[in-house]
PDB file of C-alpha atoms in Angstrom:
ATOM      1  CA  MET A 289     -20.680  28.756   2.028  1.00  0.00           C
ATOM      2  CA  SER A 290     -23.900  27.199   0.916  1.00  0.00           C
ATOM      3  CA  LEU A 291     -26.057  26.344  -2.233  1.00  0.00           C
ATOM      4  CA  ARG A 292     -29.155  28.575  -2.804  1.00  0.00           C
ATOM      5  CA  PRO A 293     -32.328  26.607  -2.343  1.00  0.00           C
ATOM      6  CA  HIS A 294     -33.642  25.042  -5.574  1.00  0.00           C
ATOM      7  CA  LEU A 295     -30.677  26.134  -7.512  1.00  0.00           C
ATOM      8  CA  ARG A 296     -31.843  25.841 -11.428  1.00  0.00           C
ATOM      9  CA  PRO A 297     -30.166  26.663 -14.503  1.00  0.00           C
ATOM     10  CA  PRO A 298     -31.893  29.150 -17.060  1.00  0.00           C
ATOM     11  CA  ALA A 299     -34.106  27.552 -19.486  1.00  0.00           C
ATOM     12  CA  GLY A 300     -32.298  25.690 -22.261  1.00  0.00           C
ATOM     13  CA  LYS A 301     -28.905  25.423 -20.269  1.00  0.00           C
ATOM     14  CA  ARG A 302     -27.580  22.239 -18.361  1.00  0.00           C
ATOM     15  CA  LEU A 303     -26.909  22.573 -14.615  1.00  0.00           C
ATOM     16  CA  HIS A 304     -23.088  21.950 -14.478  1.00  0.00           C
ATOM     17  CA  VAL A 305     -22.116  20.637 -10.852  1.00  0.00           C
ATOM     18  CA  LEU A 306     -18.409  20.452  -9.959  1.00  0.00           C
ATOM     19  CA  VAL A 307     -17.759  17.720  -7.332  1.00  0.00           C
ATOM     20  CA  LEU A 308     -14.381  17.771  -5.432  1.00  0.00           C
ATOM     21  CA  GLY A 309     -14.257  14.120  -5.032  1.00  0.00           C
ATOM     22  CA  GLY A 310     -12.277  11.166  -3.553  1.00  0.00           C
ATOM     23  CA  THR A 311     -14.742   9.919  -1.062  1.00  0.00           C
ATOM     24  CA  THR A 312     -17.523   7.317  -1.475  1.00  0.00           C
ATOM     25  CA  GLU A 313     -19.916   9.993  -1.138  1.00  0.00           C
ATOM     26  CA  ALA A 314     -18.442  11.961  -4.132  1.00  0.00           C
ATOM     27  CA  ARG A 315     -19.142   8.965  -6.073  1.00  0.00           C
ATOM     28  CA  GLU A 316     -22.588   8.476  -4.974  1.00  0.00           C
ATOM     29  CA  LEU A 317     -23.588  12.046  -5.609  1.00  0.00           C
ATOM     30  CA  ALA A 318     -21.851  12.125  -9.179  1.00  0.00           C
ATOM     31  CA  ALA A 319     -23.940   8.930 -10.124  1.00  0.00           C
ATOM     32  CA  SER A 320     -27.110  10.253  -8.840  1.00  0.00           C
ATOM     33  CA  LEU A 321     -26.542  13.803 -10.625  1.00  0.00           C
ATOM     34  CA  ALA A 322     -25.638  11.840 -13.775  1.00  0.00           C
ATOM     35  CA  THR A 323     -29.197  10.311 -14.112  1.00  0.00           C
ATOM     36  CA  ARG A 324     -30.880  13.453 -13.944  1.00  0.00           C
ATOM     37  CA  PRO A 325     -31.758  15.312 -17.186  1.00  0.00           C
ATOM     38  CA  GLY A 326     -30.184  18.480 -17.861  1.00  0.00           C
ATOM     39  CA  VAL A 327     -27.475  17.876 -15.358  1.00  0.00           C
ATOM     40  CA  ARG A 328     -24.003  17.958 -16.153  1.00  0.00           C
ATOM     41  CA  VAL A 329     -21.455  16.741 -13.284  1.00  0.00           C
ATOM     42  CA  THR A 330     -17.595  16.773 -13.370  1.00  0.00           C
ATOM     43  CA  THR A 331     -15.621  15.156 -10.689  1.00  0.00           C
ATOM     44  CA  SER A 332     -12.250  16.417  -9.711  1.00  0.00           C
ATOM     45  CA  LEU A 333      -9.694  14.053  -8.192  1.00  0.00           C
ATOM     46  CA  ALA A 334      -6.610  15.170  -6.813  1.00  0.00           C
ATOM     47  CA  GLY A 335      -4.500  12.195  -8.350  1.00  0.00           C
ATOM     48  CA  ARG A 336      -3.074  10.952  -4.904  1.00  0.00           C
ATOM     49  CA  VAL A 337      -4.368   7.513  -5.437  1.00  0.00           C
ATOM     50  CA  SER A 338      -3.252   5.493  -8.875  1.00  0.00           C
ATOM     51  CA  ARG A 339      -6.518   3.374  -9.159  1.00  0.00           C
ATOM     52  CA  PRO A 340      -9.647   5.599  -7.662  1.00  0.00           C
ATOM     53  CA  GLY A 341     -12.988   3.730  -7.846  1.00  0.00           C
ATOM     54  CA  ALA A 342     -15.223   4.042 -10.910  1.00  0.00           C
ATOM     55  CA  GLN A 343     -16.520   7.521 -11.722  1.00  0.00           C
ATOM     56  CA  VAL A 344     -19.699   8.753 -13.354  1.00  0.00           C
ATOM     57  CA  GLY A 345     -19.830  11.635 -15.438  1.00  0.00           C
ATOM     58  CA  ASP A 346     -16.854  13.731 -16.469  1.00  0.00           C
ATOM     59  CA  VAL A 347     -13.552  13.307 -14.695  1.00  0.00           C
ATOM     60  CA  ARG A 348     -10.746  15.653 -14.194  1.00  0.00           C
ATOM     61  CA  ILE A 349      -7.333  14.575 -12.601  1.00  0.00           C
ATOM     62  CA  GLY A 350      -4.873  16.861 -10.666  1.00  0.00           C
ATOM     63  CA  GLY A 351      -4.925  20.111  -8.731  1.00  0.00           C
ATOM     64  CA  PHE A 352      -6.179  23.664  -9.700  1.00  0.00           C
ATOM     65  CA  GLY A 353      -3.335  25.619  -8.473  1.00  0.00           C
ATOM     66  CA  GLY A 354      -4.876  26.903  -5.491  1.00  0.00           C
ATOM     67  CA  ALA A 355      -7.921  29.115  -4.814  1.00  0.00           C
ATOM     68  CA  GLU A 356      -7.245  31.243  -7.888  1.00  0.00           C
ATOM     69  CA  GLY A 357      -6.781  28.422 -10.397  1.00  0.00           C
ATOM     70  CA  LEU A 358     -10.073  26.775  -9.069  1.00  0.00           C
ATOM     71  CA  ALA A 359     -11.783  30.104  -9.366  1.00  0.00           C
ATOM     72  CA  ALA A 360     -10.575  30.509 -12.877  1.00  0.00           C
ATOM     73  CA  TRP A 361     -11.804  26.874 -13.730  1.00  0.00           C
ATOM     74  CA  LEU A 362     -15.444  27.553 -12.194  1.00  0.00           C
ATOM     75  CA  ARG A 363     -15.487  30.724 -14.550  1.00  0.00           C
ATOM     76  CA  GLU A 364     -13.977  28.919 -17.536  1.00  0.00           C
ATOM     77  CA  HIS A 365     -16.158  25.754 -17.277  1.00  0.00           C
ATOM     78  CA  LYS A 366     -19.363  27.737 -16.392  1.00  0.00           C
ATOM     79  CA  ALA A 367     -20.001  25.864 -13.406  1.00  0.00           C
ATOM     80  CA  ASP A 368     -23.331  26.572 -11.526  1.00  0.00           C
ATOM     81  CA  ALA A 369     -22.320  24.987  -8.145  1.00  0.00           C
ATOM     82  CA  VAL A 370     -19.549  23.291  -6.505  1.00  0.00           C
ATOM     83  CA  VAL A 371     -19.864  20.553  -3.912  1.00  0.00           C
ATOM     84  CA  ASP A 372     -16.646  19.779  -1.907  1.00  0.00           C
ATOM     85  CA  ALA A 373     -17.068  16.099  -1.107  1.00  0.00           C
ATOM     86  CA  THR A 374     -13.209  15.525  -0.295  1.00  0.00           C
ATOM     87  CA  HIS A 375     -12.028  13.629   2.691  1.00  0.00           C
ATOM     88  CA  PRO A 376     -12.760  15.324   6.035  1.00  0.00           C
ATOM     89  CA  PHE A 377      -8.861  15.663   6.479  1.00  0.00           C
ATOM     90  CA  ALA A 378      -8.395  17.580   3.015  1.00  0.00           C
ATOM     91  CA  ALA A 379      -8.216  20.984   4.922  1.00  0.00           C
ATOM     92  CA  ALA A 380      -6.405  22.724   2.018  1.00  0.00           C
ATOM     93  CA  ILE A 381      -8.700  21.727  -0.562  1.00  0.00           C
ATOM     94  CA  THR A 382     -11.725  22.778   1.614  1.00  0.00           C
ATOM     95  CA  ALA A 383     -10.224  26.269   2.282  1.00  0.00           C
ATOM     96  CA  ASN A 384      -9.407  26.835  -1.318  1.00  0.00           C
ATOM     97  CA  ALA A 385     -12.895  25.960  -2.065  1.00  0.00           C
ATOM     98  CA  ALA A 386     -14.438  28.316   0.131  1.00  0.00           C
ATOM     99  CA  ARG A 387     -12.268  31.167  -1.259  1.00  0.00           C
ATOM    100  CA  ALA A 388     -13.121  30.405  -4.862  1.00  0.00           C
ATOM    101  CA  ALA A 389     -16.534  30.237  -4.156  1.00  0.00           C
ATOM    102  CA  ALA A 390     -16.276  33.706  -2.532  1.00  0.00           C
ATOM    103  CA  ALA A 391     -14.399  35.090  -5.378  1.00  0.00           C
ATOM    104  CA  THR A 392     -16.708  33.784  -8.036  1.00  0.00           C
ATOM    105  CA  GLY A 393     -20.053  33.673  -6.573  1.00  0.00           C
ATOM    106  CA  VAL A 394     -20.681  30.087  -7.554  1.00  0.00           C
ATOM    107  CA  PRO A 395     -22.771  28.420  -4.751  1.00  0.00           C
ATOM    108  CA  ALA A 396     -21.036  25.638  -2.942  1.00  0.00           C
ATOM    109  CA  VAL A 397     -21.631  23.363  -0.180  1.00  0.00           C
ATOM    110  CA  VAL A 398     -19.292  20.844   1.598  1.00  0.00           C
ATOM    111  CA  LEU A 399     -20.328  17.352   2.213  1.00  0.00           C
ATOM    112  CA  ARG A 400     -18.877  15.492   5.101  1.00  0.00           C
ATOM    113  CA  ARG A 401     -19.879  12.074   6.429  1.00  0.00           C
ATOM    114  CA  PRO A 402     -20.521  12.439  10.308  1.00  0.00           C
ATOM    115  CA  GLY A 403     -17.517  11.624  12.370  1.00  0.00           C
ATOM    116  CA  TRP A 404     -17.081   8.769  14.766  1.00  0.00           C
ATOM    117  CA  ARG A 405     -18.670   8.861  18.364  1.00  0.00           C
ATOM    118  CA  PRO A 406     -17.049   6.779  21.165  1.00  0.00           C
ATOM    119  CA  GLY A 407     -19.682   4.201  22.838  1.00  0.00           C
ATOM    120  CA  PRO A 408     -19.789   2.255  26.213  1.00  0.00           C
ATOM    121  CA  GLY A 409     -16.542   0.456  26.642  1.00  0.00           C
ATOM    122  CA  ASP A 410     -14.537   2.613  24.095  1.00  0.00           C
ATOM    123  CA  ARG A 411     -11.012   3.592  25.561  1.00  0.00           C
ATOM    124  CA  TRP A 412     -10.523   6.653  23.069  1.00  0.00           C
ATOM    125  CA  HIS A 413      -7.653   9.187  23.592  1.00  0.00           C
ATOM    126  CA  PRO A 414      -8.311  12.141  21.281  1.00  0.00           C
ATOM    127  CA  ALA A 415      -5.379  13.985  19.507  1.00  0.00           C
ATOM    128  CA  ASP A 416      -5.561  17.166  17.399  1.00  0.00           C
ATOM    129  CA  SER A 417      -2.679  16.159  15.100  1.00  0.00           C
ATOM    130  CA  LEU A 418      -0.384  13.243  14.096  1.00  0.00           C
ATOM    131  CA  THR A 419       2.443  14.710  16.003  1.00  0.00           C
ATOM    132  CA  GLU A 420       0.138  14.564  19.159  1.00  0.00           C
ATOM    133  CA  ALA A 421      -1.024  10.958  18.599  1.00  0.00           C
ATOM    134  CA  ALA A 422       2.643   9.763  18.269  1.00  0.00           C
ATOM    135  CA  ALA A 423       3.360  11.552  21.531  1.00  0.00           C
ATOM    136  CA  LEU A 424       0.625   9.510  23.269  1.00  0.00           C
ATOM    137  CA  LEU A 425       1.794   6.109  22.175  1.00  0.00           C
ATOM    138  CA  PRO A 426       4.567   5.330  24.568  1.00  0.00           C
ATOM    139  CA  SER A 427       2.159   5.405  27.751  1.00  0.00           C
ATOM    140  CA  LEU A 428      -0.500   3.197  25.753  1.00  0.00           C
ATOM    141  CA  GLY A 429       1.526   0.334  23.938  1.00  0.00           C
ATOM    142  CA  ARG A 430       4.179  -0.881  21.767  1.00  0.00           C
ATOM    143  CA  ARG A 431       2.361  -2.871  19.176  1.00  0.00           C
ATOM    144  CA  VAL A 432       0.631  -0.249  17.190  1.00  0.00           C
ATOM    145  CA  PHE A 433      -2.103  -0.711  14.451  1.00  0.00           C
ATOM    146  CA  LEU A 434      -1.564   2.574  12.407  1.00  0.00           C
ATOM    147  CA  THR A 435      -4.584   3.268  10.139  1.00  0.00           C
ATOM    148  CA  ILE A 436      -4.064   6.870   9.098  1.00  0.00           C
ATOM    149  CA  GLY A 437      -3.564   6.270   5.319  1.00  0.00           C
ATOM    150  CA  ARG A 438      -0.351   6.531   3.405  1.00  0.00           C
ATOM    151  CA  LEU A 439       0.360  10.060   4.267  1.00  0.00           C
ATOM    152  CA  GLY A 440       1.814  11.584   7.605  1.00  0.00           C
ATOM    153  CA  LEU A 441       3.900   8.697   8.776  1.00  0.00           C
ATOM    154  CA  ALA A 442       6.858  10.729   9.367  1.00  0.00           C
ATOM    155  CA  ALA A 443       5.331  11.584  12.981  1.00  0.00           C
ATOM    156  CA  PHE A 444       5.698   8.236  14.044  1.00  0.00           C
ATOM    157  CA  ALA A 445       9.079   7.611  12.651  1.00  0.00           C
ATOM    158  CA  GLY A 446      11.058   8.421  15.870  1.00  0.00           C
ATOM    159  CA  LEU A 447       9.417   6.011  18.014  1.00  0.00           C
ATOM    160  CA  ASN A 448      11.993   3.159  17.762  1.00  0.00           C
ATOM    161  CA  GLU A 449      10.693   1.168  20.935  1.00  0.00           C
ATOM    162  CA  ALA A 450       7.475   0.592  18.970  1.00  0.00           C
ATOM    163  CA  HIS A 451       6.372  -1.974  16.337  1.00  0.00           C
ATOM    164  CA  PHE A 452       3.974  -0.623  13.895  1.00  0.00           C
ATOM    165  CA  LEU A 453       1.581  -2.534  11.403  1.00  0.00           C
ATOM    166  CA  VAL A 454       0.663   0.136   8.948  1.00  0.00           C
ATOM    167  CA  ARG A 455      -2.302  -0.369   6.629  1.00  0.00           C
ATOM    168  CA  SER A 456      -3.358   1.854   3.611  1.00  0.00           C
ATOM    169  CA  VAL A 457      -4.767   1.311   0.351  1.00  0.00           C
ATOM    170  CA  GLU A 458      -1.649   2.229  -1.514  1.00  0.00           C
ATOM    171  CA  ALA A 459       2.279   1.952  -0.487  1.00  0.00           C
ATOM    172  CA  PRO A 460       2.680   4.729   2.354  1.00  0.00           C
ATOM    173  CA  GLU A 461       5.470   7.281   1.636  1.00  0.00           C
ATOM    174  CA  PRO A 462       8.716   7.410   3.609  1.00  0.00           C
ATOM    175  CA  PRO A 463       9.853   7.822   6.419  1.00  0.00           C
ATOM    176  CA  LEU A 464       8.266   5.133   8.029  1.00  0.00           C
ATOM    177  CA  PRO A 465       8.932   4.152  11.664  1.00  0.00           C
ATOM    178  CA  ALA A 466      12.213   1.754  11.870  1.00  0.00           C
ATOM    179  CA  HIS A 467      10.050  -1.409  13.044  1.00  0.00           C
ATOM    180  CA  SER A 468       7.134  -1.321  10.461  1.00  0.00           C
ATOM    181  CA  GLU A 469       5.214  -4.007   8.649  1.00  0.00           C
ATOM    182  CA  VAL A 470       2.932  -2.598   5.670  1.00  0.00           C
ATOM    183  CA  LEU A 471      -0.405  -4.148   5.008  1.00  0.00           C
ATOM    184  CA  LEU A 472      -2.056  -3.043   1.661  1.00  0.00           C
ATOM    185  CA  ALA A 473      -5.766  -3.333   1.653  1.00  0.00           C
ATOM    186  CA  ARG A 474      -8.901  -1.521   0.916  1.00  0.00           C
ATOM    187  CA  GLY A 475     -12.265  -1.543   2.996  1.00  0.00           C
ATOM    188  CA  PRO A 476     -14.901  -2.241   3.960  1.00  0.00           C
ATOM    189  CA  PHE A 477     -13.504  -4.393   6.520  1.00  0.00           C
ATOM    190  CA  THR A 478     -15.593  -6.683   8.754  1.00  0.00           C
ATOM    191  CA  VAL A 479     -15.422  -7.003  12.607  1.00  0.00           C
ATOM    192  CA  ASP A 480     -14.455 -10.573  12.795  1.00  0.00           C
ATOM    193  CA  GLY A 481     -11.513  -9.846  10.143  1.00  0.00           C
ATOM    194  CA  GLU A 482     -10.542  -6.862  12.262  1.00  0.00           C
ATOM    195  CA  ARG A 483     -10.596  -8.814  15.594  1.00  0.00           C
ATOM    196  CA  ALA A 484      -8.521 -11.650  13.750  1.00  0.00           C
ATOM    197  CA  LEU A 485      -5.970  -9.063  12.622  1.00  0.00           C
ATOM    198  CA  LEU A 486      -5.485  -7.364  16.103  1.00  0.00           C
ATOM    199  CA  ARG A 487      -5.117 -10.699  17.677  1.00  0.00           C
ATOM    200  CA  GLU A 488      -2.757 -12.257  15.045  1.00  0.00           C
ATOM    201  CA  HIS A 489      -0.396  -9.201  15.334  1.00  0.00           C
ATOM    202  CA  ARG A 490      -0.753  -9.080  18.901  1.00  0.00           C
ATOM    203  CA  ILE A 491      -1.899  -5.252  18.607  1.00  0.00           C
ATOM    204  CA  ASP A 492      -2.243  -3.347  22.019  1.00  0.00           C
ATOM    205  CA  VAL A 493      -3.131  -0.031  20.575  1.00  0.00           C
ATOM    206  CA  LEU A 494      -4.882   1.573  17.481  1.00  0.00           C
ATOM    207  CA  VAL A 495      -4.308   4.723  15.918  1.00  0.00           C
ATOM    208  CA  THR A 496      -6.659   6.182  13.636  1.00  0.00           C
ATOM    209  CA  LYS A 497      -8.127   9.400  11.895  1.00  0.00           C
ATOM    210  CA  ASP A 498     -11.720  10.409  12.413  1.00  0.00           C
ATOM    211  CA  SER A 499     -12.736   9.659   9.051  1.00  0.00           C
ATOM    212  CA  GLY A 500     -16.163   8.515   9.790  1.00  0.00           C
ATOM    213  CA  GLY A 501     -18.366   6.068   7.747  1.00  0.00           C
ATOM    214  CA  GLU A 502     -18.957   2.486   7.924  1.00  0.00           C
ATOM    215  CA  ALA A 503     -16.273   0.961   5.697  1.00  0.00           C
ATOM    216  CA  THR A 504     -13.518   1.289   8.300  1.00  0.00           C
ATOM    217  CA  ALA A 505     -15.495   1.594  11.413  1.00  0.00           C
ATOM    218  CA  ALA A 506     -15.160  -2.311  12.229  1.00  0.00           C
ATOM    219  CA  LYS A 507     -11.714  -1.681  13.583  1.00  0.00           C
ATOM    220  CA  LEU A 508     -13.237   0.509  16.582  1.00  0.00           C
ATOM    221  CA  VAL A 509     -15.762  -2.164  17.281  1.00  0.00           C
ATOM    222  CA  ALA A 510     -13.047  -4.908  17.338  1.00  0.00           C
ATOM    223  CA  ALA A 511     -10.830  -2.674  19.502  1.00  0.00           C
ATOM    224  CA  ARG A 512     -13.571  -1.986  21.932  1.00  0.00           C
ATOM    225  CA  GLY A 513     -14.144  -5.909  22.391  1.00  0.00           C
ATOM    226  CA  LEU A 514     -10.641  -6.562  23.034  1.00  0.00           C
ATOM    227  CA  GLY A 515     -10.510  -3.730  25.390  1.00  0.00           C
ATOM    228  CA  LEU A 516      -7.766  -1.850  23.562  1.00  0.00           C
ATOM    229  CA  PRO A 517      -6.908   1.675  23.512  1.00  0.00           C
ATOM    230  CA  VAL A 518      -7.692   3.864  20.481  1.00  0.00           C
ATOM    231  CA  VAL A 519      -5.809   7.189  19.615  1.00  0.00           C
ATOM    232  CA  VAL A 520      -8.376   9.153  17.347  1.00  0.00           C
ATOM    233  CA  VAL A 521      -6.938  12.282  15.499  1.00  0.00           C
ATOM    234  CA  ARG A 522      -9.461  14.848  15.398  1.00  0.00           C
ATOM    235  CA  ARG A 523     -10.684  16.491  12.120  1.00  0.00           C
ATOM    236  CA  PRO A 524      -9.317  19.877  11.173  1.00  0.00           C
ATOM    237  CA  PRO A 525     -12.150  22.714  11.587  1.00  0.00           C
ATOM    238  CA  LEU A 526     -13.678  24.069   8.827  1.00  0.00           C
ATOM    239  CA  PRO A 527     -12.760  27.407   7.505  1.00  0.00           C
ATOM    240  CA  PRO A 528     -14.644  30.502   9.273  1.00  0.00           C
ATOM    241  CA  GLY A 529     -18.088  30.814   7.903  1.00  0.00           C
ATOM    242  CA  VAL A 530     -18.343  27.422   6.368  1.00  0.00           C
ATOM    243  CA  SER A 531     -20.488  24.609   7.572  1.00  0.00           C
ATOM    244  CA  ALA A 532     -21.201  21.197   6.196  1.00  0.00           C
ATOM    245  CA  VAL A 533     -24.190  18.784   5.552  1.00  0.00           C
ATOM    246  CA  PRO A 534     -23.918  15.150   6.201  1.00  0.00           C
ATOM    247  CA  ASP A 535     -25.132  13.189   3.579  1.00  0.00           C
ATOM    248  CA  VAL A 536     -25.851  12.861  -0.403  1.00  0.00           C
ATOM    249  CA  PRO A 537     -29.674  13.491   0.063  1.00  0.00           C
ATOM    250  CA  THR A 538     -28.997  16.951   1.733  1.00  0.00           C
ATOM    251  CA  VAL A 539     -26.823  18.118  -1.037  1.00  0.00           C
ATOM    252  CA  LEU A 540     -29.440  17.168  -3.752  1.00  0.00           C
ATOM    253  CA  SER A 541     -32.119  18.876  -1.701  1.00  0.00           C
ATOM    254  CA  ARG A 542     -30.096  22.084  -1.639  1.00  0.00           C
ATOM    255  CA  LEU A 543     -29.834  21.526  -5.661  1.00  0.00           C
ATOM    256  CA  GLY A 544     -33.405  21.571  -5.887  1.00  0.00           C
ATOM    257  CA  PHE A 545     -34.138  17.961  -6.235  1.00  0.00           C
ATOM    258  CA  ARG A 546     -37.294  16.424  -4.608  1.00  0.00           C
ATOM    259  CA  PRO A 547     -36.780  13.986  -2.016  1.00  0.00           C
ATOM    260  CA  GLN A 548     -38.812  11.325  -3.545  1.00  0.00           C
ATOM    261  CA  MET A 549     -36.432  11.410  -6.552  1.00  0.00           C
ATOM    262  CA  TYR A 550     -33.577  10.425  -4.528  1.00  0.00           C
TER     263      TYR A 550
END
């Protein structure tokens, strides 16, 4: 699933790019495309966050109704390309985008920021799922900083011996662990701030998804400095035959824009 090199619309036709959004990279891509003559950009948001960041260009909210619904939208709106710039853990959306692109012949690409990598002094414990992450906790600590977003907390609900500090942008969906404190906050965060938070709440283990990016990486640096173990949930694999590019400039290059135009 990839864009043809130097994709250009026929003469007199605007290039219509659908961006499956919800990430910082999606906003950056839409903003860059919207400044280019002859380009129309539509960003689609799933609607899971009630107050998304400011978007440039056209915006649609809500799902498409699976791969078939997305394929129908691409045909109806005469999209020339689709960029999947959703969260690295939005596996269902990525799978639907791959199927819709194959069904319609609309060129597509997946934009994924690189994942985090452990460095010297890190005490990382990888997990393939939230359930696996929860199973690791009893041997690692009882005061848990849980930073997996507002979904999926049910995997930790049975850990009644642990106390959880749950941080998310919006109120998490129940069920929550029995002993929980919710902290609503949006990144970016600083290393000093994260270190102070870990100390204030006497955290002895951190749980996070491998979201990548700089906005929330400070907690990993703070945990390293304090010698805390970190349970890192791995990203789901991409669909068979699908590869990803790491940044907005690469997507723009695939669309045929020269590097000096970035």
